[in-house]
């Protein structure tokens, strides 16, 4: 018996890295899986279904059921076809894990329109597409009086919710995904569908170059194995997680945290004259919590973001 017995899952970007671990974990817990992966390079160029085929072969080798989907999550109709493939192949769709991703890191002044559009397209629109098609299906099922079992698990990033230099495109997409998750959770709660998001840190093709590449120690790769991201994800997809929604989980190896979202901090009364605002803002800033660094903790060092004026 697995915690996902009888469930049908779509995992995007499941040919490699974190998505592959999601697919393997879900299959090992009894889910049947549509393994989507466009199979391009880390910047989104090209395409090759071999990685997705390998994930499916590994699932089948352990006695599970899975099918390949080679679609592009950034294309709305192809996202719809992924959801439909689950329904046509396995009779339902219960779990959508929006995971596919690319990187085009540049400083803002060097970022091209194409770098912006590609990253926003794969991450933000690529989260909207499968979610929108699944939500439409679940709502129609509910209206027809049928039981609905729905879970959406999206992939944000520490870069999006805390901020990281060189990633205005990626971080904006990821912050958007965190906001999307909160709002979709509010909208779908009436159907019993949960929506949560992940802010992972894991060893993968995407992050290896930032973490020492081939020279990185093996124990680091073990400590932040992408398998850790799949543990909480499989649980969030399970029946026991029915009341967990609108949350963002920060996962670093075996450390699991909840990232607490924007809150209104201290407040003050504005002056009529902008020239008199300095002391008002100074007091507010002295009381306000600092933004987080990439660790998720209050920012320290370099006086940024500044706490005084
Ligand atoms: P990865 O590069 O190993 O895997 C991403 C997969 O997505 C690739 O197999 C790629 O072919 C696929 N993909 C890319 N564009 C696609 C498209 N348009 N349609 C379908 N598939 C597509 O990267 P990794 O690290 O496994 O990343 C997975 C997710 O986790 C991404 O959303 C990433 O932004 C996010 N993430 C990862 C972190 C990490 O530490 N590894 C940190 C924060 C977020």
XYZ file of C-alpha atoms and ligand atoms in Angstrom:
353
model
C 0.000 0.000 0.000
C 1.285 3.451 -0.930
C -0.030 6.853 0.138
C -0.965 7.612 -3.495
C -2.588 4.321 -4.451
C -5.127 4.820 -7.220
C -4.129 8.415 -7.931
C -3.120 9.836 -11.315
C -0.334 12.419 -11.442
C 1.136 14.747 -14.052
C 4.690 15.865 -13.298
C 6.184 18.463 -15.636
C 9.921 18.524 -16.285
C 10.133 14.975 -14.934
C 12.984 13.783 -17.141
C 15.669 15.125 -14.829
C 16.499 16.483 -11.411
C 13.712 17.242 -8.973
C 10.870 16.374 -11.364
C 12.288 12.938 -12.004
C 12.393 12.312 -8.236
C 8.777 13.492 -7.917
C 7.721 11.026 -10.613
C 9.682 8.108 -9.123
C 8.435 8.845 -5.603
C 4.819 9.208 -6.672
C 4.979 5.991 -8.679
C 6.583 4.162 -5.754
C 3.654 5.368 -3.622
C 1.158 3.886 -6.077
C 0.347 6.756 -8.459
C 0.209 6.334 -12.210
C 2.225 9.137 -13.764
C 2.296 11.218 -16.927
C 5.989 12.050 -17.197
C 6.265 15.321 -19.087
C 9.590 16.676 -20.273
C 10.492 18.736 -23.308
C 14.091 17.661 -22.822
C 15.842 20.832 -23.868
C 19.070 22.309 -22.548
C 19.240 24.213 -19.263
C 18.473 27.519 -21.022
C 15.432 26.075 -22.791
C 16.923 25.361 -26.225
C 16.222 22.181 -28.195
C 14.139 19.194 -27.242
C 14.549 15.443 -26.729
C 12.150 12.964 -25.167
C 14.962 10.609 -24.065
C 15.052 11.904 -20.446
C 11.277 11.443 -20.072
C 11.518 7.969 -21.621
C 14.231 7.040 -19.117
C 12.070 8.119 -16.177
C 9.171 6.064 -17.534
C 11.454 3.052 -18.035
C 12.674 3.342 -14.428
C 9.104 3.507 -13.138
C 8.134 0.477 -15.199
C 11.217 -1.400 -13.994
C 9.988 -1.032 -10.416
C 6.529 -2.270 -11.385
C 4.821 1.120 -11.744
C 2.823 2.688 -14.550
C 3.836 5.797 -16.462
C 3.642 7.379 -19.907
C 5.793 9.923 -21.710
C 4.609 13.380 -22.666
C 7.036 15.537 -24.636
C 4.998 18.750 -24.605
C 6.094 22.288 -23.809
C 4.522 23.617 -20.596
C 4.779 27.190 -21.885
C 2.255 26.400 -24.625
C -1.285 26.472 -23.286
C -2.686 23.893 -25.707
C 0.190 21.481 -25.041
C -0.434 21.898 -21.302
C -4.048 20.983 -21.963
C -2.925 17.896 -23.881
C -0.868 16.741 -20.864
C -3.906 16.864 -18.605
C -6.017 15.168 -21.288
C -3.402 12.446 -21.726
C -3.748 11.569 -18.033
C -7.534 11.409 -18.334
C -7.445 9.406 -21.591
C -4.763 6.990 -20.362
C -5.715 6.503 -16.720
C -9.295 7.800 -16.492
C -8.669 10.821 -14.240
C -6.198 13.443 -13.120
C -5.648 13.998 -9.410
C -2.216 15.542 -8.948
C -0.454 18.234 -10.970
C 3.162 18.988 -10.096
C 4.353 22.054 -11.989
C 8.116 21.645 -11.917
C 9.585 22.276 -15.402
C 12.143 25.040 -15.445
C 14.995 26.793 -17.222
C 17.521 29.471 -16.297
C 18.679 32.546 -18.231
C 20.520 34.463 -15.511
C 21.604 38.005 -16.427
C 21.910 41.311 -14.636
C 18.923 43.509 -15.462
C 20.955 45.785 -17.721
C 22.131 42.789 -19.777
C 18.850 40.912 -19.939
C 17.261 40.618 -23.360
C 13.553 40.558 -24.056
C 13.965 36.928 -25.093
C 15.660 36.013 -21.768
C 12.691 37.574 -19.993
C 9.967 36.000 -22.140
C 11.495 32.508 -22.155
C 11.861 32.301 -18.371
C 8.483 33.864 -17.588
C 6.944 31.564 -20.207
C 8.308 28.252 -18.920
C 7.872 28.998 -15.208
C 4.895 31.298 -14.802
C 2.799 30.487 -17.854
C 4.000 26.889 -17.569
C 2.403 26.780 -14.128
C -0.792 28.456 -15.268
C -1.404 26.106 -18.240
C -1.570 22.669 -16.574
C -3.250 24.182 -13.494
C -5.935 25.930 -15.524
C -6.804 22.817 -17.508
C -6.899 20.607 -14.405
C -8.951 23.159 -12.442
C -11.475 23.357 -15.274
C -11.766 19.552 -15.310
C -12.197 19.364 -11.515
C -14.834 22.100 -11.479
C -16.831 20.384 -14.221
C -16.628 17.105 -12.318
C -17.859 18.796 -9.143
C -20.727 20.453 -11.030
C -21.717 17.024 -12.392
C -21.937 15.758 -8.809
C -18.857 13.555 -9.063
C -16.170 13.218 -6.403
C -13.111 15.386 -6.959
C -9.613 14.641 -5.710
C -7.277 17.442 -6.716
C -3.831 18.567 -5.690
C -1.617 21.177 -7.340
C 2.002 21.511 -6.224
C 3.940 24.345 -7.812
C 7.621 25.139 -7.773
C 8.750 28.548 -6.583
C 12.321 29.176 -5.423
C 14.274 30.901 -2.654
C 15.276 33.283 -5.455
C 11.667 34.352 -5.914
C 10.499 34.620 -2.348
C 13.723 36.039 -0.855
C 15.542 37.547 -3.885
C 18.771 36.709 -5.710
C 21.073 38.840 -7.843
C 21.063 38.094 -11.573
C 17.583 36.619 -11.592
C 15.009 39.367 -12.118
C 13.314 37.178 -14.747
C 13.476 33.915 -12.818
C 12.780 35.456 -9.409
C 9.806 37.426 -10.725
C 8.396 34.232 -12.250
C 8.956 32.334 -9.010
C 7.450 35.065 -6.821
C 4.531 35.047 -9.236
C 4.183 31.299 -8.781
C 4.084 31.730 -4.988
C 1.334 34.359 -5.341
C -0.476 32.197 -7.908
C -0.442 29.306 -5.428
C -2.011 31.355 -2.630
C -4.749 32.738 -4.861
C -5.508 29.442 -6.627
C -5.715 27.813 -3.175
C -8.347 30.360 -2.173
C -10.321 29.766 -5.371
C -10.206 25.962 -5.396
C -10.822 25.281 -1.696
C -14.564 25.090 -2.473
C -13.857 21.968 -4.553
C -11.582 20.386 -1.952
C -8.573 20.986 -4.219
C -5.370 22.066 -2.491
C -2.638 24.239 -4.004
C 0.776 24.554 -2.391
C 4.223 25.517 -3.559
C 7.807 24.487 -2.979
C 10.943 26.582 -2.633
C 13.586 23.874 -3.113
C 17.327 23.765 -2.833
C 18.721 20.644 -4.510
C 21.610 19.300 -6.523
C 20.604 19.181 -10.207
C 21.720 20.122 -13.702
C 20.326 23.586 -13.008
C 22.236 24.228 -9.792
C 25.389 22.095 -10.134
C 27.366 24.878 -11.878
C 26.525 27.237 -8.975
C 27.621 24.709 -6.353
C 31.076 23.712 -7.550
C 30.153 21.527 -10.520
C 32.312 18.420 -10.888
C 34.464 19.505 -7.931
C 31.589 19.535 -5.459
C 31.960 16.982 -2.662
C 29.809 13.877 -2.835
C 28.398 14.473 0.625
C 26.954 17.822 -0.541
C 25.197 16.031 -3.398
C 23.816 13.559 -0.869
C 22.784 16.237 1.633
C 20.749 18.162 -0.928
C 19.674 15.261 -3.085
C 16.572 16.174 -5.128
C 14.893 13.137 -3.586
C 14.281 15.233 -0.444
C 12.032 17.562 -2.437
C 9.926 14.603 -3.517
C 9.209 13.452 0.044
C 7.089 16.450 1.085
C 5.615 16.639 -2.417
C 4.309 13.084 -2.325
C 2.853 13.762 1.113
C 1.178 16.990 -0.049
C -0.407 14.961 -2.834
C -1.793 12.412 -0.390
C -5.211 12.264 1.301
C -3.679 13.142 4.679
C -2.756 16.597 3.318
C -6.370 17.569 2.560
C -6.265 20.573 4.911
C -2.865 21.936 3.894
C -3.278 24.585 1.216
C -1.858 27.945 0.177
C 1.503 27.185 1.798
C 5.049 27.562 0.524
C 7.542 24.988 1.784
C 11.273 25.775 1.865
C 13.182 22.482 1.544
C 16.946 22.065 1.919
C 17.898 18.421 2.269
C 16.083 16.986 5.258
C 15.259 20.480 6.576
C 11.634 21.348 5.872
C 10.365 24.844 6.633
C 7.360 26.994 5.851
C 8.143 30.309 4.210
C 5.879 32.907 5.747
C 4.519 35.336 3.146
C 4.322 39.098 2.996
C 2.644 40.654 6.036
C 1.834 44.264 6.839
C 4.532 45.396 9.244
C 4.637 48.624 11.259
C 2.406 51.489 10.093
C 2.647 55.277 10.431
C 0.668 58.340 9.381
C 1.926 60.180 6.284
C 2.558 63.917 6.384
C 0.913 66.173 3.781
C 4.298 67.450 2.639
C 6.715 64.928 1.036
C 9.576 66.984 2.439
C 8.482 66.040 5.972
C 8.390 62.307 5.319
C 12.008 61.491 6.237
C 11.494 60.994 9.991
C 8.259 59.075 9.387
C 9.985 56.586 7.097
C 13.054 56.436 9.352
C 10.909 55.339 12.263
C 9.043 52.796 10.150
C 12.304 51.332 8.863
C 13.721 51.079 12.364
C 10.718 49.002 13.381
C 10.304 46.861 10.253
C 11.775 43.413 9.931
C 14.584 43.187 7.384
C 13.974 41.391 4.115
C 15.255 37.824 4.032
C 18.521 36.757 2.461
C 18.655 33.564 0.368
C 18.899 31.641 3.637
C 15.368 32.763 4.373
C 16.599 34.532 7.514
C 16.769 38.306 8.063
C 19.291 39.880 5.716
C 22.681 40.662 7.240
C 25.751 42.378 5.866
C 26.469 45.195 3.442
C 23.769 47.281 5.112
C 21.295 46.033 2.499
C 18.389 46.290 2.600
C 19.055 49.345 4.751
C 17.407 49.686 8.094
C 18.001 53.421 8.461
C 18.124 56.528 6.286
P 16.653 20.467 -14.199
O 17.230 21.326 -15.263
O 17.450 19.306 -13.713
O 15.240 19.903 -14.661
C 14.274 20.717 -15.265
C 13.555 19.894 -16.312
O 12.498 20.702 -16.881
C 14.462 19.463 -17.458
O 14.445 18.061 -17.611
C 13.891 20.185 -18.667
O 14.000 19.423 -19.867
C 12.454 20.395 -18.275
N 11.849 21.517 -19.008
C 12.400 22.732 -19.222
N 11.563 23.495 -19.962
C 10.465 22.742 -20.200
C 9.253 22.996 -20.899
N 9.030 24.183 -21.494
N 8.313 22.032 -20.922
C 8.550 20.822 -20.338
N 9.694 20.527 -19.687
C 10.631 21.474 -19.609
O 16.295 21.450 -12.981
P 15.798 21.173 -11.474
O 16.789 21.741 -10.554
O 15.355 19.778 -11.297
O 14.546 22.167 -11.422
C 13.213 21.735 -11.227
C 12.397 22.921 -10.744
O 12.849 23.325 -9.453
C 12.505 24.164 -11.637
O 11.250 24.817 -11.693
C 13.494 25.015 -10.908
O 13.368 26.381 -11.229
C 13.116 24.712 -9.479
N 14.153 25.028 -8.516
C 15.264 24.251 -8.401
C 16.229 24.551 -7.469
C 17.380 23.676 -7.225
O 18.119 23.939 -6.240
N 17.614 22.633 -8.032
C 16.129 25.772 -6.647
C 14.904 26.475 -6.796
C 13.971 26.116 -7.720
